[in-house]
Amino acid sequence: MQKNTVSQVAIITGAGQGLGLAIAENFLLEGKRVVFVDVNEQLLNEVKTSELVSQYASSKTMFIAMDVSNVNAIKESVQTIVEHWGRIDILINNAGVRKETSVEDITEEEWNLILSVNLGGTFFYSQAVLDTMKRQKSGRIINISSFGGQAGPLSSGAHYCASKAGQLVLTKSFARSLAGQGITVNAVAPAAIQTPEMDTIEPVKLEKMRESIPVQRFGEAEEVASMVSYLASDAAGYITGSTFDINGGLFMR
Ligand SMILES: NC(=O)c1ccc[n+]([C@@H]2O[C@H](COP(=O)([O-])OP(=O)(O)OC[C@H]3O[C@@H](n4cnc5c(N)ncnc54)[C@H](O)[C@@H]3O)[C@@H](O)[C@H]2O)c1
């Protein structure tokens, strides 16, 4: 197994809160250089000044306010990162938008929003880092999909579930085409993890959901972040095209 000795550069989309922030913080603690990407500039500012992140010098962190559904913005961000740090080792496609709209009520506008952020963002960010990762002959891409992309809606709309299922196929497509070049591509499929997004679900629905989870509790963001850290590590070099379920037993296959 080849060991990486440089301080790795990791991009995390949707790093302003929730799972993305937990993943980014873990990477910082592991000594990686971290690029926090989020569409919400206010959240990024809060992260920048937070107790943990503010301890790290600007030589370890970079903050980019941008929308991952904007392909030009993705290309520009990759160019900025490569000019600044000269490499990209890890990409975490985590930014996501979830809506619960019924199939009858999904509009074209809402369909396009969900698909362009969750699926388009994943595809175009992955595509944009390829040149750099191929040049390095190493890289890790990890897509944050969902239980909804495997089993269908629990508390999310058909558009969200379709975008999350699409991420799983993209994972296999990129994994197969890059396997010989030192780049692995994997997905995690969480369900019911305690993040700010979960607070948007009605309390009654939330309690029903909790009761249906075999381990009888919601997951913690750190539990997803630990799996992502493992998949990003040198130790996971023989794993590609895989999806790891983190759902308290809600969906077993
Ligand atoms: N929390 C869960 O239980 C759960 C379960 C399954 C899958 N997921 C997936 O995990 C990921 C993170 O979920 P979370 O619960 O932390 O969500 P969250 O809503 O708490 O955080 C998502 C972050 O993404 C950012 N974001 C949204 N649209 C963006 C865009 N266009 N460009 C850049 N950034 C954008 C938001 O500003 C926010 O900071 C999502 O992809 C979600 O679908 C979460």
PDB file of N, CA and C and ligand atoms in Angstrom, residues 13-20 37-40 43 66-69 93-98 117-118 144-148 160 164 167 189-198, ligand 1:
ATOM      1  N   THR A  13     -17.956  20.081  -0.656  1.00  0.00           N
ATOM      2  CA  THR A  13     -19.054  20.980  -1.036  1.00  0.00           C
ATOM      3  C   THR A  13     -20.143  20.906   0.028  1.00  0.00           C
ATOM      4  N   GLY A  14     -20.839  22.027   0.217  1.00  0.00           N
ATOM      5  CA  GLY A  14     -21.869  22.070   1.262  1.00  0.00           C
ATOM      6  C   GLY A  14     -21.257  21.961   2.647  1.00  0.00           C
ATOM      7  N   ALA A  15     -20.092  22.605   2.832  1.00  0.00           N
ATOM      8  CA  ALA A  15     -19.345  22.463   4.098  1.00  0.00           C
ATOM      9  C   ALA A  15     -19.751  23.503   5.138  1.00  0.00           C
ATOM     10  N   GLY A  16     -20.815  24.252   4.860  1.00  0.00           N
ATOM     11  CA  GLY A  16     -21.227  25.303   5.789  1.00  0.00           C
ATOM     12  C   GLY A  16     -21.911  24.794   7.040  1.00  0.00           C
ATOM     13  N   GLN A  17     -22.451  23.594   6.984  1.00  0.00           N
ATOM     14  CA  GLN A  17     -23.131  23.027   8.161  1.00  0.00           C
ATOM     15  C   GLN A  17     -23.313  21.520   7.948  1.00  0.00           C
ATOM     16  N   GLY A  18     -23.883  20.863   8.944  1.00  0.00           N
ATOM     17  CA  GLY A  18     -24.300  19.471   8.809  1.00  0.00           C
ATOM     18  C   GLY A  18     -23.168  18.509   8.480  1.00  0.00           C
ATOM     19  N   LEU A  19     -23.470  17.557   7.597  1.00  0.00           N
ATOM     20  CA  LEU A  19     -22.500  16.498   7.287  1.00  0.00           C
ATOM     21  C   LEU A  19     -21.220  17.061   6.673  1.00  0.00           C
ATOM     22  N   GLY A  20     -21.372  18.030   5.771  1.00  0.00           N
ATOM     23  CA  GLY A  20     -20.195  18.604   5.098  1.00  0.00           C
ATOM     24  C   GLY A  20     -19.242  19.227   6.100  1.00  0.00           C
ATOM     25  N   VAL A  37     -16.549  24.689   0.573  1.00  0.00           N
ATOM     26  CA  VAL A  37     -17.378  25.266  -0.495  1.00  0.00           C
ATOM     27  C   VAL A  37     -18.826  25.295  -0.018  1.00  0.00           C
ATOM     28  N   ASP A  38     -19.481  26.432  -0.177  1.00  0.00           N
ATOM     29  CA  ASP A  38     -20.919  26.479   0.149  1.00  0.00           C
ATOM     30  C   ASP A  38     -21.553  27.659  -0.565  1.00  0.00           C
ATOM     31  N   VAL A  39     -22.838  27.519  -0.888  1.00  0.00           N
ATOM     32  CA  VAL A  39     -23.561  28.609  -1.553  1.00  0.00           C
ATOM     33  C   VAL A  39     -23.932  29.696  -0.552  1.00  0.00           C
ATOM     34  N   ASN A  40     -23.964  29.338   0.722  1.00  0.00           N
ATOM     35  CA  ASN A  40     -24.402  30.260   1.772  1.00  0.00           C
ATOM     36  C   ASN A  40     -23.182  30.934   2.425  1.00  0.00           C
ATOM     37  N   LEU A  43     -23.058  31.261   6.270  1.00  0.00           N
ATOM     38  CA  LEU A  43     -22.647  30.029   6.959  1.00  0.00           C
ATOM     39  C   LEU A  43     -21.129  29.866   6.910  1.00  0.00           C
ATOM     40  N   MET A  66     -19.921  29.601  -3.452  1.00  0.00           N
ATOM     41  CA  MET A  66     -20.366  29.345  -4.836  1.00  0.00           C
ATOM     42  C   MET A  66     -21.478  28.305  -4.873  1.00  0.00           C
ATOM     43  N   ASP A  67     -22.168  28.307  -6.009  1.00  0.00           N
ATOM     44  CA  ASP A  67     -23.284  27.385  -6.225  1.00  0.00           C
ATOM     45  C   ASP A  67     -22.776  26.208  -7.070  1.00  0.00           C
ATOM     46  N   VAL A  68     -22.903  24.992  -6.567  1.00  0.00           N
ATOM     47  CA  VAL A  68     -22.358  23.849  -7.324  1.00  0.00           C
ATOM     48  C   VAL A  68     -23.172  23.508  -8.577  1.00  0.00           C
ATOM     49  N   SER A  69     -24.301  24.185  -8.765  1.00  0.00           N
ATOM     50  CA  SER A  69     -25.035  23.946 -10.019  1.00  0.00           C
ATOM     51  C   SER A  69     -24.524  24.860 -11.141  1.00  0.00           C
ATOM     52  N   ASN A  93     -18.449  15.259  -2.704  1.00  0.00           N
ATOM     53  CA  ASN A  93     -19.658  15.863  -3.279  1.00  0.00           C
ATOM     54  C   ASN A  93     -20.794  15.692  -2.279  1.00  0.00           C
ATOM     55  N   ASN A  94     -20.957  16.728  -1.436  1.00  0.00           N
ATOM     56  CA  ASN A  94     -21.916  16.630  -0.331  1.00  0.00           C
ATOM     57  C   ASN A  94     -23.070  17.626  -0.459  1.00  0.00           C
ATOM     58  N   ALA A  95     -22.839  18.758  -1.168  1.00  0.00           N
ATOM     59  CA  ALA A  95     -23.892  19.785  -1.239  1.00  0.00           C
ATOM     60  C   ALA A  95     -25.173  19.165  -1.772  1.00  0.00           C
ATOM     61  N   GLY A  96     -26.270  19.446  -1.092  1.00  0.00           N
ATOM     62  CA  GLY A  96     -27.529  18.855  -1.546  1.00  0.00           C
ATOM     63  C   GLY A  96     -28.718  19.678  -1.104  1.00  0.00           C
ATOM     64  N   VAL A  97     -29.775  19.585  -1.898  1.00  0.00           N
ATOM     65  CA  VAL A  97     -31.042  20.232  -1.540  1.00  0.00           C
ATOM     66  C   VAL A  97     -32.097  19.136  -1.501  1.00  0.00           C
ATOM     67  N   ARG A  98     -32.897  19.141  -0.412  1.00  0.00           N
ATOM     68  CA  ARG A  98     -33.946  18.121  -0.269  1.00  0.00           C
ATOM     69  C   ARG A  98     -35.295  18.809  -0.159  1.00  0.00           C
ATOM     70  N   VAL A 117     -28.338  20.723  -8.688  1.00  0.00           N
ATOM     71  CA  VAL A 117     -27.453  20.828  -7.518  1.00  0.00           C
ATOM     72  C   VAL A 117     -26.942  19.429  -7.139  1.00  0.00           C
ATOM     73  N   ASN A 118     -27.861  18.509  -6.876  1.00  0.00           N
ATOM     74  CA  ASN A 118     -27.458  17.209  -6.303  1.00  0.00           C
ATOM     75  C   ASN A 118     -26.711  16.325  -7.320  1.00  0.00           C
ATOM     76  N   ILE A 144     -21.882  11.903  -1.439  1.00  0.00           N
ATOM     77  CA  ILE A 144     -22.824  11.713  -0.331  1.00  0.00           C
ATOM     78  C   ILE A 144     -24.219  11.550  -0.936  1.00  0.00           C
ATOM     79  N   SER A 145     -24.610  10.309  -1.102  1.00  0.00           N
ATOM     80  CA  SER A 145     -25.917   9.984  -1.678  1.00  0.00           C
ATOM     81  C   SER A 145     -26.934   9.882  -0.537  1.00  0.00           C
ATOM     82  N   SER A 146     -27.830   8.913  -0.598  1.00  0.00           N
ATOM     83  CA  SER A 146     -28.859   8.803   0.441  1.00  0.00           C
ATOM     84  C   SER A 146     -29.563   7.459   0.356  1.00  0.00           C
ATOM     85  N   PHE A 147     -30.082   7.033   1.484  1.00  0.00           N
ATOM     86  CA  PHE A 147     -31.029   5.923   1.555  1.00  0.00           C
ATOM     87  C   PHE A 147     -32.151   6.117   0.516  1.00  0.00           C
ATOM     88  N   GLY A 148     -32.570   7.382   0.338  1.00  0.00           N
ATOM     89  CA  GLY A 148     -33.650   7.690  -0.611  1.00  0.00           C
ATOM     90  C   GLY A 148     -33.301   7.293  -2.039  1.00  0.00           C
ATOM     91  N   TYR A 160     -35.689  14.359  -5.460  1.00  0.00           N
ATOM     92  CA  TYR A 160     -34.522  14.189  -4.569  1.00  0.00           C
ATOM     93  C   TYR A 160     -34.018  12.739  -4.665  1.00  0.00           C
ATOM     94  N   LYS A 164     -30.403  11.259  -6.004  1.00  0.00           N
ATOM     95  CA  LYS A 164     -29.520  10.476  -5.128  1.00  0.00           C
ATOM     96  C   LYS A 164     -29.220   9.108  -5.747  1.00  0.00           C
ATOM     97  N   GLN A 167     -26.602   9.688  -8.334  1.00  0.00           N
ATOM     98  CA  GLN A 167     -25.239   9.793  -7.766  1.00  0.00           C
ATOM     99  C   GLN A 167     -24.603   8.391  -7.628  1.00  0.00           C
ATOM    100  N   ALA A 189     -24.370   6.234   1.739  1.00  0.00           N
ATOM    101  CA  ALA A 189     -25.823   6.439   1.668  1.00  0.00           C
ATOM    102  C   ALA A 189     -26.377   6.526   3.090  1.00  0.00           C
ATOM    103  N   PRO A 190     -26.418   7.752   3.622  1.00  0.00           N
ATOM    104  CA  PRO A 190     -26.936   7.902   4.985  1.00  0.00           C
ATOM    105  C   PRO A 190     -28.469   7.969   5.011  1.00  0.00           C
ATOM    106  N   ALA A 191     -29.008   7.773   6.207  1.00  0.00           N
ATOM    107  CA  ALA A 191     -30.430   8.060   6.443  1.00  0.00           C
ATOM    108  C   ALA A 191     -30.563   8.609   7.850  1.00  0.00           C
ATOM    109  N   ALA A 192     -31.441   9.600   7.991  1.00  0.00           N
ATOM    110  CA  ALA A 192     -31.818  10.138   9.303  1.00  0.00           C
ATOM    111  C   ALA A 192     -30.622  10.459  10.204  1.00  0.00           C
ATOM    112  N   ILE A 193     -29.748  11.303   9.691  1.00  0.00           N
ATOM    113  CA  ILE A 193     -28.597  11.764  10.479  1.00  0.00           C
ATOM    114  C   ILE A 193     -28.944  13.152  11.028  1.00  0.00           C
ATOM    115  N   GLN A 194     -28.648  13.351  12.310  1.00  0.00           N
ATOM    116  CA  GLN A 194     -28.981  14.623  12.963  1.00  0.00           C
ATOM    117  C   GLN A 194     -28.166  15.784  12.383  1.00  0.00           C
ATOM    118  N   THR A 195     -28.805  16.600  11.540  1.00  0.00           N
ATOM    119  CA  THR A 195     -28.155  17.805  10.987  1.00  0.00           C
ATOM    120  C   THR A 195     -29.233  18.896  10.955  1.00  0.00           C
ATOM    121  N   PRO A 196     -28.856  20.161  10.685  1.00  0.00           N
ATOM    122  CA  PRO A 196     -29.871  21.219  10.606  1.00  0.00           C
ATOM    123  C   PRO A 196     -30.995  20.885   9.621  1.00  0.00           C
ATOM    124  N   GLU A 197     -30.668  20.148   8.559  1.00  0.00           N
ATOM    125  CA  GLU A 197     -31.677  19.782   7.558  1.00  0.00           C
ATOM    126  C   GLU A 197     -32.796  18.936   8.179  1.00  0.00           C
ATOM    127  N   MET A 198     -32.436  18.079   9.129  1.00  0.00           N
ATOM    128  CA  MET A 198     -33.426  17.210   9.791  1.00  0.00           C
ATOM    129  C   MET A 198     -34.439  18.036  10.582  1.00  0.00           C
TER     130      MET A 198
HETATM  131  N1  LIG B   1     -28.956  14.440   7.157  1.00  0.00           N
HETATM  132  C1  LIG B   1     -29.388  13.303   6.666  1.00  0.00           C
HETATM  133  O1  LIG B   1     -30.087  12.543   7.331  1.00  0.00           O
HETATM  134  C2  LIG B   1     -29.056  12.894   5.254  1.00  0.00           C
HETATM  135  C3  LIG B   1     -29.548  11.652   4.818  1.00  0.00           C
HETATM  136  C4  LIG B   1     -29.258  11.245   3.525  1.00  0.00           C
HETATM  137  C5  LIG B   1     -28.472  12.029   2.700  1.00  0.00           C
HETATM  138  N2  LIG B   1     -28.024  13.238   3.146  1.00  0.00           N
HETATM  139  C6  LIG B   1     -27.229  14.030   2.204  1.00  0.00           C
HETATM  140  O2  LIG B   1     -26.094  14.550   2.848  1.00  0.00           O
HETATM  141  C7  LIG B   1     -25.764  15.823   2.305  1.00  0.00           C
HETATM  142  C8  LIG B   1     -25.674  16.836   3.441  1.00  0.00           C
HETATM  143  O3  LIG B   1     -26.880  16.803   4.156  1.00  0.00           O
HETATM  144  P1  LIG B   1     -27.131  17.681   5.458  1.00  0.00           P
HETATM  145  O4  LIG B   1     -28.190  16.990   6.225  1.00  0.00           O
HETATM  146  O5  LIG B   1     -25.846  18.026   6.087  1.00  0.00           O
HETATM  147  O6  LIG B   1     -27.805  18.959   4.760  1.00  0.00           O
HETATM  148  P2  LIG B   1     -27.817  20.492   5.199  1.00  0.00           P
HETATM  149  O7  LIG B   1     -28.970  21.099   4.477  1.00  0.00           O
HETATM  150  O8  LIG B   1     -27.784  20.608   6.689  1.00  0.00           O
HETATM  151  O9  LIG B   1     -26.451  21.056   4.585  1.00  0.00           O
HETATM  152  C9  LIG B   1     -26.288  21.157   3.194  1.00  0.00           C
HETATM  153  C10 LIG B   1     -25.288  22.253   2.880  1.00  0.00           C
HETATM  154  O10 LIG B   1     -25.193  22.350   1.448  1.00  0.00           O
HETATM  155  C11 LIG B   1     -25.226  23.717   1.078  1.00  0.00           C
HETATM  156  N3  LIG B   1     -25.749  23.850  -0.281  1.00  0.00           N
HETATM  157  C12 LIG B   1     -27.032  23.707  -0.688  1.00  0.00           C
HETATM  158  N4  LIG B   1     -27.134  23.965  -1.989  1.00  0.00           N
HETATM  159  C13 LIG B   1     -25.891  24.279  -2.436  1.00  0.00           C
HETATM  160  C14 LIG B   1     -25.385  24.659  -3.700  1.00  0.00           C
HETATM  161  N5  LIG B   1     -26.173  24.780  -4.764  1.00  0.00           N
HETATM  162  N6  LIG B   1     -24.054  24.893  -3.805  1.00  0.00           N
HETATM  163  C15 LIG B   1     -23.237  24.799  -2.723  1.00  0.00           C
HETATM  164  N7  LIG B   1     -23.681  24.474  -1.498  1.00  0.00           N
HETATM  165  C16 LIG B   1     -25.003  24.212  -1.351  1.00  0.00           C
HETATM  166  C17 LIG B   1     -26.128  24.372   2.112  1.00  0.00           C
HETATM  167  O11 LIG B   1     -25.936  25.787   2.179  1.00  0.00           O
HETATM  168  C18 LIG B   1     -25.731  23.634   3.381  1.00  0.00           C
HETATM  169  O12 LIG B   1     -24.665  24.273   4.040  1.00  0.00           O
HETATM  170  C19 LIG B   1     -26.844  16.153   1.284  1.00  0.00           C
HETATM  171  O13 LIG B   1     -26.405  15.825  -0.007  1.00  0.00           O
HETATM  172  C20 LIG B   1     -27.990  15.247   1.687  1.00  0.00           C
HETATM  173  O14 LIG B   1     -28.820  14.905   0.608  1.00  0.00           O
HETATM  174  C21 LIG B   1     -28.298  13.692   4.405  1.00  0.00           C
END
